[in-house]
mmCIF file of C-alpha atoms and ligand atoms in Angstrom:
data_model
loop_
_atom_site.group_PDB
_atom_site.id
_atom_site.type_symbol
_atom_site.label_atom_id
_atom_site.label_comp_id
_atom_site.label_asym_id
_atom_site.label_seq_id
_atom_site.Cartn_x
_atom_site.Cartn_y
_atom_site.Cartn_z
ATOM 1 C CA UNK K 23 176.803 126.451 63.179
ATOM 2 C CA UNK K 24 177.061 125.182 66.778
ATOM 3 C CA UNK K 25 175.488 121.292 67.019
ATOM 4 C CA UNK K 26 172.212 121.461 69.016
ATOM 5 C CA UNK K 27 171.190 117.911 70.011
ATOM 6 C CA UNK K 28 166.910 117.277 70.473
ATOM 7 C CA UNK K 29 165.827 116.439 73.960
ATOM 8 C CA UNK K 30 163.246 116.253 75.907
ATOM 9 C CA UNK K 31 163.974 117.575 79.264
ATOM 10 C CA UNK K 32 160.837 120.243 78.384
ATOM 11 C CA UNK K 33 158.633 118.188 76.955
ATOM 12 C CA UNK K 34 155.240 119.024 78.415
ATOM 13 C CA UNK K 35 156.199 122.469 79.020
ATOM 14 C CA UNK K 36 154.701 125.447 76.822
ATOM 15 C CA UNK K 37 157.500 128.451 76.973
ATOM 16 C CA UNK K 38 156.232 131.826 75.661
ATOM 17 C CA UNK K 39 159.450 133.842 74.854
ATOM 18 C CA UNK K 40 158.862 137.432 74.054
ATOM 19 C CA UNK K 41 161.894 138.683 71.534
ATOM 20 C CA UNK K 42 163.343 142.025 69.676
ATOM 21 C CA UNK K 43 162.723 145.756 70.433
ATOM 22 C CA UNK K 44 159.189 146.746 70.316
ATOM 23 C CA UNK K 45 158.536 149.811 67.650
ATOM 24 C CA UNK K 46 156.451 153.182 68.704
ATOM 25 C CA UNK K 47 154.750 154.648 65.677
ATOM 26 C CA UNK K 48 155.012 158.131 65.085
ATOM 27 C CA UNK K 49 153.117 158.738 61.858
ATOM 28 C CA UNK K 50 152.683 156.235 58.669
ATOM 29 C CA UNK K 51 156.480 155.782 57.783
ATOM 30 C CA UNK K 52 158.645 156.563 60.795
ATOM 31 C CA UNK K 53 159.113 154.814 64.351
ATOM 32 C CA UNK K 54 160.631 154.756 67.306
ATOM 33 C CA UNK K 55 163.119 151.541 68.143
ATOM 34 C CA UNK K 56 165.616 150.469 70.142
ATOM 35 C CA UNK K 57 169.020 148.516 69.609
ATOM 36 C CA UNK K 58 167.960 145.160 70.742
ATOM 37 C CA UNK K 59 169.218 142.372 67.917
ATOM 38 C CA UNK K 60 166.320 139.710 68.942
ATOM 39 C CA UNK K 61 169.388 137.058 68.944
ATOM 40 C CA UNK K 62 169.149 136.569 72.742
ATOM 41 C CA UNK K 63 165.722 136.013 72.913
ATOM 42 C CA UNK K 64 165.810 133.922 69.759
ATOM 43 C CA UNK K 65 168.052 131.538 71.536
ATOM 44 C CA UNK K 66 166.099 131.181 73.993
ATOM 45 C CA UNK K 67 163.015 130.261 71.496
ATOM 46 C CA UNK K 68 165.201 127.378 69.552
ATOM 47 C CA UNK K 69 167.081 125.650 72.431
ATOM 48 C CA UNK K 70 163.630 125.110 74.380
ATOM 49 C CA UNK K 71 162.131 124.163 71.065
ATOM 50 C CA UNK K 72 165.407 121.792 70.714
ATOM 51 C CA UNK K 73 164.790 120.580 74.686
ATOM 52 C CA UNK K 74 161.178 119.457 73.703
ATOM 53 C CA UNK K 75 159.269 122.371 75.012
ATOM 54 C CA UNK K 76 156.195 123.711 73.069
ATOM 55 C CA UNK K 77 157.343 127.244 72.164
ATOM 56 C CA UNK K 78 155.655 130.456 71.503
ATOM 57 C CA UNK K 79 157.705 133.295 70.183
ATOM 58 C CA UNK K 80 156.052 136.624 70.467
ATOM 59 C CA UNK K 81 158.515 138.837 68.333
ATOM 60 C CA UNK K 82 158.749 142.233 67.672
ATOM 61 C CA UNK K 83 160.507 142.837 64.424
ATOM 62 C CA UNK K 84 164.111 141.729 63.937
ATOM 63 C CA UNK K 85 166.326 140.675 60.857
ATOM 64 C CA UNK K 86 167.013 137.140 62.484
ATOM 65 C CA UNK K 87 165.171 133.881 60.346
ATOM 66 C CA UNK K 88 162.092 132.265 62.299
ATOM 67 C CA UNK K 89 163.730 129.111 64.459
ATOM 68 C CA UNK K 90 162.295 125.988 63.481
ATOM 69 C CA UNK K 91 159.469 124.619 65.034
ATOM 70 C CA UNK K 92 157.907 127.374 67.202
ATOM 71 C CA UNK K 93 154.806 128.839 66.868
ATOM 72 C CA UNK K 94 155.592 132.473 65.577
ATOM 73 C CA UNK K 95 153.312 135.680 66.392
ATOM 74 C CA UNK K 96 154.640 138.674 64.778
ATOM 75 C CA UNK K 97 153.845 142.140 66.867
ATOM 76 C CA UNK K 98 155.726 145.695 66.998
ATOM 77 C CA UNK K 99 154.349 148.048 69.289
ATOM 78 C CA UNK K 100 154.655 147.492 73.564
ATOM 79 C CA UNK K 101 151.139 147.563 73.420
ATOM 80 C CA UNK K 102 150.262 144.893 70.461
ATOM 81 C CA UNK K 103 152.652 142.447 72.549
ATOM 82 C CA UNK K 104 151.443 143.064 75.482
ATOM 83 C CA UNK K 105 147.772 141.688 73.776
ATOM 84 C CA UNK K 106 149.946 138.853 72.386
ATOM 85 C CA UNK K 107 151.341 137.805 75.887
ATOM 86 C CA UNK K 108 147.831 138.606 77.937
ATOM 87 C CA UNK K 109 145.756 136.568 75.583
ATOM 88 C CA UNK K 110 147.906 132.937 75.410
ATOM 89 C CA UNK K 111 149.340 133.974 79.355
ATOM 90 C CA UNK K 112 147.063 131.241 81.259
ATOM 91 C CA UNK K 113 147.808 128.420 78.856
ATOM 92 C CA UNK K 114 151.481 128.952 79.686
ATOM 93 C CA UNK K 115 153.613 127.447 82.356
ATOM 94 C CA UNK K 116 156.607 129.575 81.526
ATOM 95 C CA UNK K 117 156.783 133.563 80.475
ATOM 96 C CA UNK K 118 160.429 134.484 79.195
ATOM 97 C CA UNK K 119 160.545 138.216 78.509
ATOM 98 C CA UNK K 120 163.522 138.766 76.629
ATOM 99 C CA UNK K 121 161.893 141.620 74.655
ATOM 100 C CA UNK K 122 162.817 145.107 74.889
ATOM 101 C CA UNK K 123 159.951 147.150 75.414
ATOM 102 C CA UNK K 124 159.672 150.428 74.730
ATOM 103 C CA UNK K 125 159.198 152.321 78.082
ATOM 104 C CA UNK K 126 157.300 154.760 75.889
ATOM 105 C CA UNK K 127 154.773 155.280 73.223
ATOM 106 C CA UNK K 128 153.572 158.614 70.932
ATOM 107 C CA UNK K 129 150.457 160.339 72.982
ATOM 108 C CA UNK K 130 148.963 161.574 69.071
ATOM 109 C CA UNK K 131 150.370 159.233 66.406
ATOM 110 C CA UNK K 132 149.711 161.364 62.914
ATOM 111 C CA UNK K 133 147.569 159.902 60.504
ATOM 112 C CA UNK K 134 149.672 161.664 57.749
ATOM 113 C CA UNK K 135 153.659 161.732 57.271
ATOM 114 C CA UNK K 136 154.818 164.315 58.941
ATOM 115 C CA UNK K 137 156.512 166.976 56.755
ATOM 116 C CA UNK K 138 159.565 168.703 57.863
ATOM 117 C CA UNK K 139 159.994 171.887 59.330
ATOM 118 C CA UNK K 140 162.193 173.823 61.893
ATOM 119 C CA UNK K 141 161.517 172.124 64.987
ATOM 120 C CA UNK K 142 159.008 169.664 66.337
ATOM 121 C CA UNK K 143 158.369 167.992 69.649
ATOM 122 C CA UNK K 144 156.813 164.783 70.032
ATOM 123 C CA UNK K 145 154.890 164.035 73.105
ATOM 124 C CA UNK K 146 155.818 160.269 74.758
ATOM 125 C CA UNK K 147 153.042 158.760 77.132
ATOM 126 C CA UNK K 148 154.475 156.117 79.766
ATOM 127 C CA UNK K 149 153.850 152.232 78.168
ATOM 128 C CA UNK K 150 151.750 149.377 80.642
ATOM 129 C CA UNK K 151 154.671 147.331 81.806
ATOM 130 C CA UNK K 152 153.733 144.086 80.321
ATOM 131 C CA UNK K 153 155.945 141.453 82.869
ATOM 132 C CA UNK K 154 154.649 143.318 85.941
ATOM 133 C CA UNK K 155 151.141 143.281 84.444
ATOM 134 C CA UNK K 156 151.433 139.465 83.875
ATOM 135 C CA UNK K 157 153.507 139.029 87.929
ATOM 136 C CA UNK K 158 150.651 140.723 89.434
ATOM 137 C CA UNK K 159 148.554 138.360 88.431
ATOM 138 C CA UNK K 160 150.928 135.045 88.599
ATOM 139 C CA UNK K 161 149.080 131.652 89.513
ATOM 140 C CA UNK K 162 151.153 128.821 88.055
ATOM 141 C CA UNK K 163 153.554 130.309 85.827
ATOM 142 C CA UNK K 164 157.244 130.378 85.923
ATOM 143 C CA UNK K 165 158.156 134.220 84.869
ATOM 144 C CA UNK K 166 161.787 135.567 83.778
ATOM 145 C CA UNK K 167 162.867 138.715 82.954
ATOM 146 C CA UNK K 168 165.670 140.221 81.131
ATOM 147 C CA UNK K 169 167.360 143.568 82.360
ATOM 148 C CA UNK K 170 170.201 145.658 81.056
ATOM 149 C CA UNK K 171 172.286 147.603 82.927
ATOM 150 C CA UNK K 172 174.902 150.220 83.152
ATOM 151 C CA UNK K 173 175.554 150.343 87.130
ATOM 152 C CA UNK K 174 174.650 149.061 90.273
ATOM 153 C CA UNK K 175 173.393 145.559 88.422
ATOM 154 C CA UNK K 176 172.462 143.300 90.984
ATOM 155 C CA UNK K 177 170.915 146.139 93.244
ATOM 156 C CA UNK K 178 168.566 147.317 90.322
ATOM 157 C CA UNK K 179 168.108 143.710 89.606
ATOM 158 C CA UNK K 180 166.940 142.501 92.842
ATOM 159 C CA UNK K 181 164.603 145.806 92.556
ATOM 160 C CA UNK K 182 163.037 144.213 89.430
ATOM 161 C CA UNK K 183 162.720 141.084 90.629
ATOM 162 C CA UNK K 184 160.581 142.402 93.477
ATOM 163 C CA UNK K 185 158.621 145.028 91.693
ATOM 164 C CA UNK K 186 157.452 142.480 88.717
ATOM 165 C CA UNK K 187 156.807 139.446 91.050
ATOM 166 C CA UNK K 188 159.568 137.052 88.800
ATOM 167 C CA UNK K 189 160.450 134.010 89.824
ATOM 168 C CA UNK K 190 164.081 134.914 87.887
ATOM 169 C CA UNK K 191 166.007 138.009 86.654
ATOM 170 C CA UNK K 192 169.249 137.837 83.902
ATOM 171 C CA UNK K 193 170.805 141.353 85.007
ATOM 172 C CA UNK K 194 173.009 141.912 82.238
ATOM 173 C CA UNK K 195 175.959 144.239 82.669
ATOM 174 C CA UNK K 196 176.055 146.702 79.480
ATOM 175 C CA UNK K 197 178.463 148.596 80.247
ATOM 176 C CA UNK K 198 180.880 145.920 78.951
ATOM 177 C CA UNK K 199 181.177 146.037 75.521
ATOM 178 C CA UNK K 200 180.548 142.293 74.861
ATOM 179 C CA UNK K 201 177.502 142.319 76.222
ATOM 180 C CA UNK K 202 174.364 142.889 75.728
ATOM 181 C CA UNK K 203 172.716 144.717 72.413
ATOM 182 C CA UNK K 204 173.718 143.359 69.536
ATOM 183 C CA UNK K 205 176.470 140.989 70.040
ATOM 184 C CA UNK K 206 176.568 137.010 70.152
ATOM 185 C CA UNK K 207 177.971 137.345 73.716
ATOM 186 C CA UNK K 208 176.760 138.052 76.910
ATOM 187 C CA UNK K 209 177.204 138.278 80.915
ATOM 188 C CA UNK K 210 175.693 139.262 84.046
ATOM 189 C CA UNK K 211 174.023 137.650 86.757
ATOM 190 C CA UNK K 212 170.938 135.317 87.248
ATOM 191 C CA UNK K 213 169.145 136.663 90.481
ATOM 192 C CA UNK K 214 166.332 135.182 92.072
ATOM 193 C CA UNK K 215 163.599 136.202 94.865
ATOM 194 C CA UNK K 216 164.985 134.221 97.752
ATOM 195 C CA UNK K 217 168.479 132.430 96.648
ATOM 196 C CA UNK K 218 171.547 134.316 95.946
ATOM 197 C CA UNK K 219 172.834 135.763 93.111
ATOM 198 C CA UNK K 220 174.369 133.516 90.621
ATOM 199 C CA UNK K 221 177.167 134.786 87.922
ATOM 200 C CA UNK K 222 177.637 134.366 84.560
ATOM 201 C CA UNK K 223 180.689 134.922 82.857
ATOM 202 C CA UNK K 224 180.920 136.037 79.211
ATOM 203 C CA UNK K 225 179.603 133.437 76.671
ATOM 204 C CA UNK K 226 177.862 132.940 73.435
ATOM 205 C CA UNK K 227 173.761 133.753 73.554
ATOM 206 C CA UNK K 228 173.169 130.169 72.593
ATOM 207 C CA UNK K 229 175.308 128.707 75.926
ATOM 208 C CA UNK K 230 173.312 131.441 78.160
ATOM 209 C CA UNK K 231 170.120 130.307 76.770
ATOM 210 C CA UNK K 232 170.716 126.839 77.590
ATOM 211 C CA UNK K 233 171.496 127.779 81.171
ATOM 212 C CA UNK K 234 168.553 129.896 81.292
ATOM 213 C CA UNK K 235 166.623 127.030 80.553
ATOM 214 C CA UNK K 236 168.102 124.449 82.902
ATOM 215 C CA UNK K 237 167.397 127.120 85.319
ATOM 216 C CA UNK K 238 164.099 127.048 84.193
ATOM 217 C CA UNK K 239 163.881 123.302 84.060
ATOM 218 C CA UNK K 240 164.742 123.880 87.905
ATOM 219 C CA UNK K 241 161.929 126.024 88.862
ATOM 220 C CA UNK K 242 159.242 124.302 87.575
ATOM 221 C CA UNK K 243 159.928 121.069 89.380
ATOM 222 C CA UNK K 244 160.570 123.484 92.377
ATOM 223 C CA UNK K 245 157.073 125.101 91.964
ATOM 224 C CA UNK K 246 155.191 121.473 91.268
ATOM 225 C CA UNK K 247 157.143 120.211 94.874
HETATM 226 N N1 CTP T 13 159.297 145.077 80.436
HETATM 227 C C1 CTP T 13 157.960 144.914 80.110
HETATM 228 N N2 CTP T 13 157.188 145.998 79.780
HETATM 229 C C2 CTP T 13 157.726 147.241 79.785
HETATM 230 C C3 CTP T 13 159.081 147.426 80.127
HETATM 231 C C4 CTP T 13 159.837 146.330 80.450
HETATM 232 O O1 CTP T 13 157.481 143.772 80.110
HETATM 233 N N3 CTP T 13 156.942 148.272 79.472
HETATM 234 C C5 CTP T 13 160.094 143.888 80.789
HETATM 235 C C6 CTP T 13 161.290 143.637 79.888
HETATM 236 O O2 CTP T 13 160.928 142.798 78.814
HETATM 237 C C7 CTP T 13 162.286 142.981 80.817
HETATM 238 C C8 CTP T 13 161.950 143.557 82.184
HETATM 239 O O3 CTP T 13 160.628 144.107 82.077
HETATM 240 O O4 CTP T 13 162.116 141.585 80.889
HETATM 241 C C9 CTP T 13 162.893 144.626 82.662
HETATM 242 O O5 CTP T 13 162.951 145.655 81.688
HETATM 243 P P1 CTP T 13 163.758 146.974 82.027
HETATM 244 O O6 CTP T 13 163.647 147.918 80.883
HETATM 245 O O7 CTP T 13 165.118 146.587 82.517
HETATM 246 O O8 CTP T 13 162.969 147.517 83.316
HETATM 247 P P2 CTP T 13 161.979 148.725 83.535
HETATM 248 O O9 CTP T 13 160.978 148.242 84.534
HETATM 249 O O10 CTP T 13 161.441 149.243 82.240
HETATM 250 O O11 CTP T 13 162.865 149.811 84.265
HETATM 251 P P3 CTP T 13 163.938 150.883 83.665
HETATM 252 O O12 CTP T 13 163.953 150.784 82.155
HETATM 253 O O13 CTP T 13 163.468 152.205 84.173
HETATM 254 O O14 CTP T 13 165.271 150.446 84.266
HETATM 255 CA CA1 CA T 14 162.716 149.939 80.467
#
């Protein structure tokens, strides 16, 4: 267990982190998910907590314990978070998305289990994109985003950054197999609106979440100047 000393470099700052993969019902008993872990935004959600901040995890389900002293809302679906994130979004100074969303959901979930039979199709509507919903409509928040990669990282990044009106991007690089889904490492970039791009080399999720944060830490005080 890595040593985590209490600061209180965030005090006064509420963080909402957003965490896990979001689940798309398809009848009573069966989903579909994704392969995100939770752990990175987790981190995220205990070393602010540990740096003072008033933390709100919004989580999606994962296997991972609750960290100690944030406030906990438990969603699954894109669209239950993205109530989750609209509703505490102006008492917020800083929005964290480390979630992955499901780009998707079921256009006619069944009310039934489905039984089997020979084939089926199921028909996938396009999901509201909850961090550009909350960038288009950005007054003093701080947002972040989290996006994972297979090529051209930095170019799709800066894309995202754009498109979603964030104040900072971590562009992880997937491709490698220590990063990203489901592992305690990860690496990529950190890319910004109007600074350039800054790298990360492979680490543990806890050491990237306390550079996220000083990053953070760095913006606000930026945005208050
Ligand atoms: N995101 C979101 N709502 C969605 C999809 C994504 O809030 N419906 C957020 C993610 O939590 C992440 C960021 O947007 O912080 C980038 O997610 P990503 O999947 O990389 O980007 P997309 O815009 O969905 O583009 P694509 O999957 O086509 O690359
Ligand atoms: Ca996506």
């Amino acid at each position: 267990e890595a040593k985590m000393c209490s600061t209180n470099e965030l005090e006064g700052t509420t963080i909402l982190v957003t965490a896990g993969g979001t689940q798309e019902s398809i009848d009573p008993v069966r989903y579909i998910g994704n392969r995100s872990s939770g752990k990175m935004g987790y981190a995220i959600a205990e070393q602010a907590a540990h740096m003072g901040a008033k933390v709100i995890l919004v989580s999606a389900p994962t296997s991972l314990p609750i960290p100690s002293g944030v406030d906990f809302i438990s969603v699954d679906s894109a669209v239950s978070m993205q109530e989750a994130v609209e509703a505490r979004y102006n008492d917020v100074n800083v929005v964290i998305m480390a979630a992955a969303v499901s780009d998707f959901r079921v256009l006619h979930k069944a009310e039934q289990k489905i039984k089997k039979m020979e084939s089926m199709t199921i028909e996938l509507v396009k999901n509201p994109d909850i961090l550009q919903g909350l960038g288009s409509k950005k007054s003093h928040q701080i947002l972040v985003g989290f996006a994972a990669e297979t090529e051209h990282v930095i170019k799709y990044g800066q894309d995202k950054v754009a498109k979603k009106n964030l104040d900072m991007l971590v562009a992880n690089d997937v491709s490698k197999s220590n990063a990203g889904f489901n592992v305690d490492t990860n690496e990529g970039y950190f890319l910004y609106p109007d600074k350039e791009p800054k790298e990360m080399p492979n680490m543990k999720k806890s050491d990237l979440a306390r550079h996220i944060l000083r990053e953070v830490i760095d913006l606000v005080a930026n945005k208050h100047s």
